[in-house]
Amino acid sequence: MTANPVAANPAPEGLDLDRVRALLLDSATVGLAVAAGADGPILLCNEAFQALFPAPAEGDLRLVDIVPGTAEPAVRERLLAGDRHTAEVEVKLGRRRLVIAVEISPAIGHADGELMIQCQNVSKLKELEYMIDSYSKMIERQNRDLAKEKDRVERLLLNIMPRRVYEEWREFGITTPERFDEATVLLLDFVGFTEMSVAHDPPKLIAELHDIVTSFDRIVEEFGCERLKTIGDAYLAASGLPEPNPEHARNIARAALRLVRYLERRNAISEVRWHCRIGISSRPVIGSVVGTQKYVYDIFGPGVNLASRLEPLCGPMQILLDERTHQLLAGELPCTSLGTQTIRGFGEQHVYRLEGATGSERP
Amino acid sequence: MATIFQRYGGFAVISRIVLSFYDRVLDSDQLAPYFEHVDMPVLIDHQTKFIAYLTGGPATISDEALRIAHANRGIDRPAFEEMRRLLAETLEEHGLEPADLEAVMAEIDKRAGLVVTR
C-alpha cells in the first residue's frame, strides 16, 4: 500500500478502478487503515483490520484507542517529521489473545496529518521466537554438560594411556603398536608385601598405596617419565615413550633415586614402613593399547622383562640397572658393578647398582 | 533404533505438531476456557519439550513437574479425553504411523493421573 500500483498503469476499458482497489484492500491478510491523525477517527480500513479492531458500538474508533503510545508527544513529533512508529499490542479475538505488530506512518502526501496503519498478527512468530530461545538455551546447557562429561572421560582415559596415544585413538579409533628402541623402563616392587600386616587390612592398605602411588606419579612426571600401571604393589614407569626423550635413562635413574628417598622420608614418620626394590632396563619395548572393550595402554618386550627380572635381585631400597642403562648414564651418576649374573631369558648379564639411595650402602 | 523423535524430523516437526495441536485446542469450546489466562508461548514451549521427551528427544519433563503444572487447573476426565483426541488427530495429520501414534498415546495415557484432578 506504499504506492498505488493500479494507478501507475492506464486502466483497461470498462474496469471499475474503485472496485479493484477495494478488492485488493480486502483481500490483503495485513490489516490496513487510514486515521485522521492520532486522535482522529479511523477513516478507512480493510476487512482484516476490522476483524482485529472492530468499531465500537458507539462513537468512533481512534488510533490512540488501538496504540495508546501514539498519544505521547515524542511519538507525535516523530510522525509529524515523517518517521514511522512501530508498536506491539495485544488483542483478544474470540478466545485467542493475539500479538499484533502495528506500524504507523504518515500517509502519502500527509497534507492533513493522515496516518497509515498496517497491522500484522505476529502471535505465531512470538511463539516460535520463544521456542527457539528456549531450545537454544536447552541445547547450550546440554552442550555444556557434554563438554564437562567429555573432559571427565578424557581425564580418565589419560590415566590409562599417554596423551599422544589417546589423541591417535580419538582421531582414528585405533592405535598402532609402536616400537621404542630408545626408552628406559623402571619396575618397582615392595619387599615382603604379602607378609606386611597392613596387607591384611584392605582399607588401610588401599589408603597407604593410594598415598604412595600419588606421590610416585608426581615424582616420575617431574622427571619426564610416565607411569604406565600398577599391578598390586608393583609400579611400572618408563621414559622415552611415547614421546622420544634422549635423556630417558637419566630421567628414570634420577626418578628412581627420588622414589627411594621419598619412601625413606615417609618411613621416618609413618607407622607402616615400605621398602622397595627397583629394576631398570634400557632394552627396546613395544607400546600399544591392548583390548577393545577394556582397553589399556601397556608396554611389552625385553625392556619390561629385564627390568622385572632385575628387581628381585635387589636388596631393600636398592636400584639395579642393566648394562645398557649404565652405558647411557655415561658415568653421570655413581654406579657399582655387581658383575655378571644369569638372568632367565637373557643369559649372562652385567648388572650395576645405582648409588645414592640408602639401600646401596648395604652390601 | 532411532526414536520417534529422530525418525520424524526432531524439534522442527514436533514444534509444528504442537503449534497445530494448540490451534485445535483453542478452537474447542470444551478446552479453550482452560487456556484463558495462560501464557501461550510458554505453554507451547513446555508442550513441545514434553512431546519431544515422550518421543525420545533431548528433553526431560519429570512426572512431578507435570503434576505441579496441572495441580490447580481443575482438569476433568472428559477434558483430558478431548485433549487426547485432538492430539491423536494432529499426530495422525502429521503422518505418524499407527504404531508410533499408539506409542505416543500410551505415554500420554500413563500420565493421565497426573493431569486429571477432578
CSV table of C-alpha atoms in Angstrom, one decimal:
chain,number,residue,atom,x,y,z
A,1,MET,CA,0.0,0.0,0.0
A,2,THR,CA,3.0,2.3,-0.1
A,3,ALA,CA,2.3,3.1,-3.7
A,4,ASN,CA,-0.7,2.7,-5.9
A,5,PRO,CA,0.2,0.1,-8.5
A,6,VAL,CA,-3.2,0.2,-10.1
A,7,ALA,CA,-2.9,3.9,-10.7
A,8,ALA,CA,0.5,3.6,-12.3
A,9,ASN,CA,-0.9,1.9,-15.3
A,10,PRO,CA,-3.7,3.2,-17.5
A,11,ALA,CA,-6.9,1.3,-16.6
A,12,PRO,CA,-8.3,-1.1,-19.3
A,13,GLU,CA,-11.6,-0.1,-20.8
A,14,GLY,CA,-14.6,-0.8,-18.6
A,15,LEU,CA,-12.7,-1.6,-15.4
A,16,ASP,CA,-14.0,-0.1,-12.2
A,17,LEU,CA,-10.8,1.1,-10.5
A,18,ASP,CA,-12.5,1.8,-7.2
A,19,ARG,CA,-13.8,-1.7,-7.1
A,20,VAL,CA,-10.4,-3.2,-7.9
A,21,ARG,CA,-8.9,-1.1,-5.1
A,22,ALA,CA,-11.5,-2.2,-2.6
A,23,LEU,CA,-11.0,-5.8,-3.6
A,24,LEU,CA,-7.2,-5.5,-3.3
A,25,LEU,CA,-7.5,-3.9,0.1
A,26,ASP,CA,-9.9,-6.5,1.4
A,27,SER,CA,-8.0,-9.5,0.1
A,28,ALA,CA,-4.9,-8.4,2.0
A,29,THR,CA,-4.2,-10.5,5.1
A,30,VAL,CA,-2.5,-7.5,6.6
A,31,GLY,CA,-4.8,-5.1,8.4
A,32,LEU,CA,-4.7,-1.7,6.7
A,33,ALA,CA,-6.3,1.6,7.7
A,34,VAL,CA,-6.1,5.3,7.4
A,35,ALA,CA,-6.6,7.5,10.5
A,36,ALA,CA,-7.2,11.2,10.7
A,37,GLY,CA,-4.3,11.8,13.0
A,38,ALA,CA,-3.7,10.0,16.3
A,39,ASP,CA,-6.8,11.5,18.0
A,40,GLY,CA,-8.9,11.4,14.9
A,41,PRO,CA,-11.2,8.6,13.8
A,42,ILE,CA,-10.3,5.7,11.5
A,43,LEU,CA,-11.4,7.0,8.1
A,44,LEU,CA,-10.9,3.9,6.1
A,45,CYS,CA,-9.9,0.3,6.8
A,46,ASN,CA,-9.9,-3.2,5.2
A,47,GLU,CA,-11.6,-6.3,6.4
A,48,ALA,CA,-8.5,-7.7,8.1
A,49,PHE,CA,-8.2,-4.5,10.1
A,50,GLN,CA,-11.9,-4.6,11.1
A,51,ALA,CA,-11.5,-8.2,12.3
A,52,LEU,CA,-8.7,-7.2,14.6
A,53,PHE,CA,-10.1,-3.9,15.8
A,54,PRO,CA,-13.9,-3.9,15.4
A,55,ALA,CA,-15.5,-0.4,15.6
A,56,PRO,CA,-17.1,0.3,19.0
A,57,ALA,CA,-20.9,0.2,19.3
A,58,GLU,CA,-20.9,4.0,19.9
A,59,GLY,CA,-18.6,6.7,18.7
A,60,ASP,CA,-15.5,6.4,16.5
A,61,LEU,CA,-12.6,4.1,16.8
A,62,ARG,CA,-9.5,6.2,17.2
A,63,LEU,CA,-5.8,5.3,16.6
A,64,VAL,CA,-5.0,6.1,20.3
A,65,ASP,CA,-7.5,3.5,21.3
A,66,ILE,CA,-5.5,0.9,19.4
A,67,VAL,CA,-2.0,2.1,20.1
A,68,PRO,CA,-2.1,4.2,23.3
A,69,GLY,CA,1.6,5.1,22.7
A,70,THR,CA,0.6,7.5,19.9
A,71,ALA,CA,-0.8,9.9,22.5
A,72,GLU,CA,2.8,10.6,23.6
A,73,PRO,CA,4.2,13.9,22.3
A,74,ALA,CA,7.5,12.3,21.2
A,75,VAL,CA,5.7,9.8,19.0
A,76,ARG,CA,3.6,12.6,17.5
A,77,GLU,CA,6.6,14.6,16.8
A,78,ARG,CA,8.3,11.7,15.0
A,79,LEU,CA,5.2,11.1,12.9
A,80,LEU,CA,4.9,14.7,12.0
A,81,ALA,CA,8.5,14.6,10.9
A,82,GLY,CA,7.6,11.8,8.5
A,83,ASP,CA,9.1,8.9,10.6
A,84,ARG,CA,7.4,5.6,11.3
A,85,HIS,CA,6.3,4.4,14.7
A,86,THR,CA,6.1,0.7,15.5
A,87,ALA,CA,4.4,-1.0,18.4
A,88,GLU,CA,3.1,-4.4,19.5
A,89,VAL,CA,-0.4,-4.6,21.0
A,90,GLU,CA,-2.4,-7.4,22.5
A,91,VAL,CA,-5.8,-8.1,21.1
A,92,LYS,CA,-8.4,-10.6,22.3
A,93,LEU,CA,-10.0,-12.2,19.3
A,94,GLY,CA,-12.6,-14.7,20.4
A,95,ARG,CA,-10.8,-16.9,22.9
A,96,ARG,CA,-7.4,-16.2,21.5
A,97,ARG,CA,-5.1,-13.5,22.7
A,98,LEU,CA,-3.1,-12.2,19.7
A,99,VAL,CA,0.0,-10.1,19.5
A,100,ILE,CA,-0.4,-7.6,16.7
A,101,ALA,CA,2.6,-5.7,15.3
A,102,VAL,CA,1.4,-2.2,14.3
A,103,GLU,CA,3.3,0.1,12.0
A,104,ILE,CA,2.1,3.7,11.7
A,105,SER,CA,3.4,6.1,9.1
A,106,PRO,CA,2.3,9.4,7.7
A,107,ALA,CA,0.0,8.8,4.7
A,108,ILE,CA,1.4,9.6,1.3
A,109,GLY,CA,1.2,13.3,0.9
A,110,HIS,CA,0.1,13.6,4.6
A,111,ALA,CA,-1.1,17.1,4.0
A,112,ASP,CA,-3.9,16.7,6.6
A,113,GLY,CA,-1.8,14.7,9.1
A,114,GLU,CA,-3.5,11.5,8.0
A,115,LEU,CA,-1.8,8.3,9.2
A,116,MET,CA,-1.4,5.0,7.5
A,117,ILE,CA,-1.7,1.9,9.8
A,118,GLN,CA,-0.5,-1.6,9.0
A,119,CYS,CA,-1.3,-4.5,11.3
A,120,GLN,CA,0.1,-8.0,11.3
A,121,ASN,CA,-0.7,-10.9,13.6
A,122,VAL,CA,2.7,-12.0,14.9
A,123,SER,CA,1.4,-14.3,17.6
A,124,LYS,CA,2.8,-17.4,15.9
A,125,LEU,CA,6.1,-15.6,15.3
A,126,LYS,CA,6.2,-14.8,19.0
A,127,GLU,CA,5.5,-18.4,20.0
A,128,LEU,CA,8.3,-19.6,17.7
A,129,GLU,CA,10.7,-16.9,18.9
A,130,TYR,CA,10.1,-18.0,22.4
A,131,MET,CA,10.5,-21.6,21.5
A,132,ILE,CA,13.8,-21.0,19.6
A,133,ASP,CA,15.1,-19.1,22.5
A,134,SER,CA,14.2,-21.7,25.0
A,135,TYR,CA,15.7,-24.5,22.8
A,136,SER,CA,18.9,-22.7,22.2
A,137,LYS,CA,19.2,-22.3,26.0
A,138,MET,CA,18.4,-26.0,26.4
A,139,ILE,CA,20.9,-27.1,23.8
A,140,GLU,CA,23.6,-24.8,25.2
A,141,ARG,CA,23.0,-26.3,28.6
A,142,GLN,CA,23.3,-29.8,27.2
A,143,ASN,CA,26.4,-28.8,25.3
A,144,ARG,CA,28.0,-27.5,28.4
A,145,ASP,CA,27.1,-30.8,30.2
A,146,LEU,CA,28.5,-32.8,27.3
A,147,ALA,CA,31.7,-30.8,27.3
A,148,LYS,CA,32.1,-31.4,31.0
A,149,GLU,CA,31.5,-35.1,30.6
A,150,LYS,CA,33.9,-35.2,27.7
A,151,ASP,CA,36.5,-33.6,29.8
A,152,ARG,CA,35.9,-36.1,32.6
A,153,VAL,CA,36.2,-39.0,30.2
A,154,GLU,CA,39.3,-37.6,28.7
A,155,ARG,CA,40.9,-37.2,32.1
A,156,LEU,CA,40.0,-40.8,32.9
A,157,LEU,CA,41.4,-42.1,29.5
A,158,LEU,CA,44.6,-40.1,30.1
A,159,ASN,CA,45.1,-42.1,33.2
A,160,ILE,CA,45.2,-45.3,31.2
A,161,MET,CA,47.1,-44.1,28.1
A,162,PRO,CA,49.6,-41.4,27.2
A,163,ARG,CA,48.2,-38.2,25.7
A,164,ARG,CA,49.7,-38.9,22.2
A,165,VAL,CA,48.2,-42.4,22.1
A,166,TYR,CA,44.9,-41.0,23.3
A,167,GLU,CA,44.8,-38.4,20.6
A,168,GLU,CA,45.5,-41.1,17.9
A,169,TRP,CA,42.8,-43.3,19.4
A,170,ARG,CA,40.3,-40.4,19.4
A,171,GLU,CA,41.1,-39.4,15.9
A,172,PHE,CA,41.3,-42.8,14.2
A,173,GLY,CA,39.5,-45.1,16.7
A,174,ILE,CA,42.6,-47.4,16.8
A,175,THR,CA,46.2,-47.1,17.9
A,176,THR,CA,49.1,-48.7,16.2
A,177,PRO,CA,51.6,-50.6,18.3
A,178,GLU,CA,54.9,-48.7,18.3
A,179,ARG,CA,58.4,-50.0,18.9
A,180,PHE,CA,60.7,-47.9,21.1
A,181,ASP,CA,64.3,-48.7,20.9
A,182,GLU,CA,65.4,-45.7,22.9
A,183,ALA,CA,63.5,-46.0,26.2
A,184,THR,CA,64.1,-47.0,29.8
A,185,VAL,CA,61.7,-48.9,31.9
A,186,LEU,CA,61.5,-48.9,35.7
A,187,LEU,CA,59.8,-51.6,37.7
A,188,LEU,CA,59.4,-51.1,41.5
A,189,ASP,CA,58.1,-53.7,43.9
A,190,PHE,CA,57.7,-53.7,47.6
A,191,VAL,CA,59.7,-56.1,49.8
A,192,GLY,CA,57.7,-58.6,51.7
A,193,PHE,CA,54.4,-57.0,50.7
A,194,THR,CA,52.3,-60.1,51.3
A,195,GLU,CA,53.8,-60.6,54.7
A,196,MET,CA,53.2,-57.0,55.8
A,197,SER,CA,50.5,-56.8,58.4
A,198,VAL,CA,48.9,-53.9,56.6
A,199,ALA,CA,48.3,-56.3,53.6
A,200,HIS,CA,45.6,-57.9,55.8
A,201,ASP,CA,43.7,-54.6,56.4
A,202,PRO,CA,42.4,-53.8,53.0
A,203,PRO,CA,41.1,-50.2,53.7
A,204,LYS,CA,44.3,-49.3,55.4
A,205,LEU,CA,46.3,-50.9,52.6
A,206,ILE,CA,44.4,-49.0,49.9
A,207,ALA,CA,44.9,-45.8,51.8
A,208,GLU,CA,48.6,-46.4,52.0
A,209,LEU,CA,49.0,-47.4,48.4
A,210,HIS,CA,46.9,-44.5,47.2
A,211,ASP,CA,49.1,-42.1,49.1
A,212,ILE,CA,52.4,-43.7,47.9
A,213,VAL,CA,51.3,-44.1,44.2
A,214,THR,CA,50.1,-40.5,44.1
A,215,SER,CA,53.5,-39.3,45.3
A,216,PHE,CA,55.2,-41.7,42.9
A,217,ASP,CA,53.2,-40.4,40.0
A,218,ARG,CA,54.1,-36.8,40.9
A,219,ILE,CA,57.8,-37.7,41.1
A,220,VAL,CA,58.0,-39.7,37.8
A,221,GLU,CA,56.1,-36.9,36.0
A,222,GLU,CA,58.5,-34.3,37.4
A,223,PHE,CA,61.4,-36.3,35.8
A,224,GLY,CA,59.9,-36.6,32.4
A,225,CYS,CA,58.8,-40.2,32.9
A,226,GLU,CA,55.3,-41.7,32.5
A,227,ARG,CA,53.6,-44.1,34.9
A,228,LEU,CA,52.2,-47.0,32.9
A,229,LYS,CA,50.4,-49.0,35.5
A,230,THR,CA,50.4,-50.5,38.9
A,231,ILE,CA,49.9,-54.2,39.4
A,232,GLY,CA,49.2,-54.9,43.0
A,233,ASP,CA,52.2,-53.5,44.8
A,234,ALA,CA,54.3,-53.2,41.7
A,235,TYR,CA,54.8,-49.9,39.9
A,236,LEU,CA,55.8,-49.6,36.2
A,237,ALA,CA,57.1,-46.4,34.7
A,238,ALA,CA,59.0,-45.5,31.6
A,239,SER,CA,60.8,-42.6,29.9
A,240,GLY,CA,61.4,-42.1,26.2
A,241,LEU,CA,57.9,-43.2,25.2
A,242,PRO,CA,55.6,-42.4,23.6
A,243,GLU,CA,57.5,-39.2,23.1
A,244,PRO,CA,61.2,-39.8,22.4
A,245,ASN,CA,63.4,-38.3,25.0
A,246,PRO,CA,67.2,-38.6,24.7
A,247,GLU,CA,67.5,-38.3,28.5
A,248,HIS,CA,65.4,-41.4,29.1
A,249,ALA,CA,68.0,-43.3,31.1
A,250,ARG,CA,69.0,-40.3,33.3
A,251,ASN,CA,65.3,-39.4,33.8
A,252,ILE,CA,64.5,-42.9,35.1
A,253,ALA,CA,67.6,-43.2,37.2
A,254,ARG,CA,67.0,-39.8,38.8
A,255,ALA,CA,63.3,-40.6,39.4
A,256,ALA,CA,64.3,-43.9,40.9
A,257,LEU,CA,66.6,-42.2,43.4
A,258,ARG,CA,63.9,-39.8,44.3
A,259,LEU,CA,61.3,-42.6,44.8
A,260,VAL,CA,63.7,-44.3,47.3
A,261,ARG,CA,64.3,-41.0,49.1
A,262,TYR,CA,60.6,-40.3,49.3
A,263,LEU,CA,60.0,-43.7,50.9
A,264,GLU,CA,62.8,-43.2,53.4
A,265,ARG,CA,61.3,-39.9,54.5
A,266,ARG,CA,57.9,-41.4,54.6
A,267,ASN,CA,59.1,-44.3,56.7
A,268,ALA,CA,60.7,-42.0,59.2
A,269,ILE,CA,57.3,-40.6,60.2
A,270,SER,CA,54.8,-43.3,59.2
A,271,GLU,CA,53.6,-46.2,61.2
A,272,VAL,CA,53.8,-48.6,58.2
A,273,ARG,CA,57.3,-48.9,56.7
A,274,TRP,CA,57.6,-49.6,53.0
A,275,HIS,CA,60.8,-50.9,51.4
A,276,CYS,CA,61.1,-51.1,47.6
A,277,ARG,CA,63.3,-52.8,45.0
A,278,ILE,CA,63.8,-51.2,41.7
A,279,GLY,CA,64.9,-52.8,38.4
A,280,ILE,CA,65.8,-50.6,35.5
A,281,SER,CA,66.4,-51.6,31.8
A,282,SER,CA,67.0,-49.7,28.6
A,283,ARG,CA,66.1,-52.5,26.2
A,284,PRO,CA,63.5,-52.0,23.4
A,285,VAL,CA,59.8,-52.2,24.2
A,286,ILE,CA,56.6,-52.1,22.3
A,287,GLY,CA,53.8,-49.8,23.4
A,288,SER,CA,50.2,-50.4,22.5
A,289,VAL,CA,46.6,-50.2,23.6
A,290,VAL,CA,45.5,-53.7,24.4
A,291,GLY,CA,41.9,-54.9,24.3
A,292,THR,CA,38.9,-53.4,22.7
A,293,GLN,CA,36.2,-53.3,25.4
A,294,LYS,CA,38.5,-52.7,28.3
A,295,TYR,CA,41.5,-51.1,26.7
A,296,VAL,CA,44.6,-50.1,28.4
A,297,TYR,CA,47.9,-48.8,27.2
A,298,ASP,CA,50.7,-51.2,28.1
A,299,ILE,CA,54.3,-51.9,27.1
A,300,PHE,CA,55.9,-55.3,26.3
A,301,GLY,CA,59.2,-56.6,25.3
A,302,PRO,CA,62.8,-57.2,26.6
A,303,GLY,CA,62.9,-53.8,28.4
A,304,VAL,CA,60.0,-54.8,30.7
A,305,ASN,CA,61.1,-58.3,31.1
A,306,LEU,CA,64.7,-57.5,32.1
A,307,ALA,CA,63.6,-54.7,34.5
A,308,SER,CA,61.2,-57.1,36.2
A,309,ARG,CA,63.9,-59.8,36.5
A,310,LEU,CA,66.5,-57.4,37.9
A,311,GLU,CA,64.1,-56.1,40.5
A,312,PRO,CA,64.0,-59.3,42.6
A,313,LEU,CA,67.8,-59.4,42.6
A,314,CYS,CA,67.9,-56.2,44.6
A,315,GLY,CA,68.3,-55.7,48.3
A,316,PRO,CA,65.7,-53.5,50.0
A,317,MET,CA,65.8,-49.9,48.8
A,318,GLN,CA,68.3,-50.7,46.1
A,319,ILE,CA,68.2,-49.9,42.4
A,320,LEU,CA,69.7,-52.3,39.8
A,321,LEU,CA,70.5,-51.3,36.2
A,322,ASP,CA,71.2,-53.3,33.2
A,323,GLU,CA,74.3,-52.8,31.1
A,324,ARG,CA,72.7,-50.5,28.5
A,325,THR,CA,71.2,-48.1,31.1
A,326,HIS,CA,74.6,-48.0,32.8
A,327,GLN,CA,76.2,-47.1,29.4
A,328,LEU,CA,73.6,-44.4,28.8
A,329,LEU,CA,74.2,-42.8,32.2
A,330,ALA,CA,77.8,-42.4,31.0
A,331,GLY,CA,79.2,-42.0,34.5
A,332,GLU,CA,77.0,-39.1,35.4
A,333,LEU,CA,75.5,-40.9,38.4
A,334,PRO,CA,77.7,-43.2,40.6
A,335,CYS,CA,77.2,-46.9,40.0
A,336,THR,CA,78.8,-50.0,41.3
A,337,SER,CA,79.3,-53.1,39.2
A,338,LEU,CA,77.8,-56.3,40.6
A,339,GLY,CA,79.5,-58.4,38.0
A,340,THR,CA,77.6,-60.8,35.7
A,341,GLN,CA,74.5,-62.6,36.7
A,342,THR,CA,72.5,-65.3,34.9
A,343,ILE,CA,69.0,-63.9,34.2
A,344,ARG,CA,66.3,-66.1,32.8
A,345,GLY,CA,65.6,-65.4,29.2
A,346,PHE,CA,68.7,-63.1,29.0
A,347,GLY,CA,71.6,-65.4,29.9
A,348,GLU,CA,74.7,-63.8,31.4
A,349,GLN,CA,74.1,-60.1,32.1
A,350,HIS,CA,76.3,-57.4,33.6
A,351,VAL,CA,74.4,-55.8,36.5
A,352,TYR,CA,75.0,-52.5,38.1
A,353,ARG,CA,73.7,-50.9,41.3
A,354,LEU,CA,72.8,-47.2,41.2
A,355,GLU,CA,74.4,-45.5,44.2
A,356,GLY,CA,72.9,-42.6,46.2
A,357,ALA,CA,70.0,-44.5,47.6
A,358,THR,CA,70.5,-45.5,51.3
A,359,GLY,CA,70.0,-49.2,50.4
A,360,SER,CA,73.1,-49.0,48.2
A,361,GLU,CA,75.2,-48.6,51.3
A,362,ARG,CA,74.4,-52.0,52.5
A,363,PRO,CA,76.3,-55.0,51.0
B,1,MET,CA,16.9,-48.0,16.8
B,2,ALA,CA,16.1,-44.4,16.1
B,3,THR,CA,13.5,-42.8,18.3
B,4,ILE,CA,10.2,-41.5,17.1
B,5,PHE,CA,11.6,-38.0,17.7
B,6,GLN,CA,14.5,-38.7,15.3
B,7,ARG,CA,12.5,-40.6,12.7
B,8,TYR,CA,10.0,-37.8,12.1
B,9,GLY,CA,12.5,-34.9,12.0
B,10,GLY,CA,13.2,-33.7,15.5
B,11,PHE,CA,12.2,-30.4,17.0
B,12,ALA,CA,11.3,-28.9,13.7
B,13,VAL,CA,8.5,-31.3,13.2
B,14,ILE,CA,7.5,-31.7,16.9
B,15,SER,CA,7.1,-27.9,17.2
B,16,ARG,CA,4.9,-27.8,14.1
B,17,ILE,CA,2.8,-30.5,15.6
B,18,VAL,CA,2.4,-28.7,18.9
B,19,LEU,CA,1.5,-25.4,17.3
B,20,SER,CA,-1.2,-27.0,15.2
B,21,PHE,CA,-2.4,-29.0,18.2
B,22,TYR,CA,-3.0,-25.8,20.1
B,23,ASP,CA,-4.8,-24.3,17.2
B,24,ARG,CA,-7.3,-27.1,17.6
B,25,VAL,CA,-7.4,-26.8,21.4
B,26,LEU,CA,-8.2,-23.1,21.2
B,27,ASP,CA,-11.0,-23.8,18.7
B,28,SER,CA,-12.5,-26.4,21.1
B,29,ASP,CA,-15.4,-25.0,23.2
B,30,GLN,CA,-14.6,-27.6,25.8
B,31,LEU,CA,-10.9,-26.9,26.1
B,32,ALA,CA,-10.4,-23.3,25.3
B,33,PRO,CA,-11.6,-22.0,28.7
B,34,TYR,CA,-8.7,-23.8,30.4
B,35,PHE,CA,-6.3,-21.6,28.5
B,36,GLU,CA,-8.0,-18.2,29.0
B,37,HIS,CA,-5.2,-16.8,31.2
B,38,VAL,CA,-2.3,-19.0,30.1
B,39,ASP,CA,0.9,-17.6,28.6
B,40,MET,CA,0.7,-19.4,25.3
B,41,PRO,CA,4.3,-19.1,24.1
B,42,VAL,CA,5.5,-20.6,27.4
B,43,LEU,CA,2.9,-23.3,27.3
B,44,ILE,CA,3.7,-24.2,23.7
B,45,ASP,CA,7.4,-24.4,24.6
B,46,HIS,CA,6.7,-26.7,27.5
B,47,GLN,CA,4.4,-28.9,25.5
B,48,THR,CA,7.0,-29.1,22.7
B,49,LYS,CA,9.6,-30.3,25.2
B,50,PHE,CA,7.1,-32.7,26.7
B,51,ILE,CA,6.2,-34.3,23.3
B,52,ALA,CA,9.9,-34.4,22.5
B,53,TYR,CA,10.5,-36.1,25.8
B,54,LEU,CA,7.7,-38.7,25.2
B,55,THR,CA,9.1,-39.5,21.7
B,56,GLY,CA,12.7,-40.0,22.9
B,57,GLY,CA,14.0,-36.5,22.2
B,58,PRO,CA,16.6,-34.5,24.1
B,59,ALA,CA,14.3,-33.1,26.8
B,60,THR,CA,13.1,-34.2,30.2
B,61,ILE,CA,9.9,-33.4,31.9
B,62,SER,CA,9.5,-35.2,35.2
B,63,ASP,CA,6.2,-36.6,36.4
B,64,GLU,CA,6.5,-34.3,39.4
B,65,ALA,CA,6.8,-31.2,37.1
B,66,LEU,CA,3.8,-32.4,35.2
B,67,ARG,CA,1.7,-32.9,38.3
B,68,ILE,CA,2.6,-29.5,39.7
B,69,ALA,CA,1.9,-27.8,36.3
B,70,HIS,CA,-1.7,-29.3,36.3
B,71,ALA,CA,-2.4,-29.2,40.0
B,72,ASN,CA,-4.7,-26.1,40.1
B,73,ARG,CA,-6.2,-26.4,36.6
B,74,GLY,CA,-9.3,-28.4,37.7
B,75,ILE,CA,-9.0,-30.7,34.6
B,76,ASP,CA,-11.7,-33.4,34.5
B,77,ARG,CA,-11.7,-36.7,32.6
B,78,PRO,CA,-13.8,-35.5,29.7
B,79,ALA,CA,-11.4,-32.6,29.1
B,80,PHE,CA,-8.5,-35.0,29.2
B,81,GLU,CA,-10.2,-37.3,26.7
B,82,GLU,CA,-10.9,-34.3,24.4
B,83,MET,CA,-7.3,-33.2,24.6
B,84,ARG,CA,-6.2,-36.7,23.9
B,85,ARG,CA,-8.5,-37.0,20.8
B,86,LEU,CA,-7.2,-33.7,19.4
B,87,LEU,CA,-3.6,-34.7,19.9
B,88,ALA,CA,-4.1,-38.0,18.2
B,89,GLU,CA,-5.8,-36.2,15.3
B,90,THR,CA,-2.9,-33.8,15.0
B,91,LEU,CA,-0.3,-36.6,15.1
B,92,GLU,CA,-2.2,-38.5,12.5
B,93,GLU,CA,-2.4,-35.5,10.3
B,94,HIS,CA,1.3,-35.0,10.5
B,95,GLY,CA,1.9,-38.5,9.2
B,96,LEU,CA,2.7,-40.6,12.3
B,97,GLU,CA,2.5,-44.3,11.6
B,98,PRO,CA,-0.3,-46.0,13.6
B,99,ALA,CA,2.2,-47.9,15.7
B,100,ASP,CA,4.1,-44.7,16.6
B,101,LEU,CA,0.9,-42.8,17.3
B,102,GLU,CA,-0.2,-45.6,19.6
B,103,ALA,CA,3.1,-45.5,21.4
B,104,VAL,CA,2.8,-41.7,22.0
B,105,MET,CA,-0.8,-42.0,23.1
B,106,ALA,CA,0.2,-44.8,25.5
B,107,GLU,CA,2.8,-42.5,27.1
B,108,ILE,CA,0.1,-39.8,27.4
B,109,ASP,CA,-2.3,-42.2,29.0
B,110,LYS,CA,0.3,-43.3,31.5
B,111,ARG,CA,0.3,-39.8,32.8
B,112,ALA,CA,-3.4,-39.2,32.9
B,113,GLY,CA,-3.4,-39.5,36.7
B,114,LEU,CA,-1.0,-36.5,37.0
B,115,VAL,CA,-3.2,-34.3,34.9
B,116,VAL,CA,-6.8,-35.1,35.8
B,117,THR,CA,-7.6,-33.7,39.2
B,118,ARG,CA,-11.4,-33.6,39.2
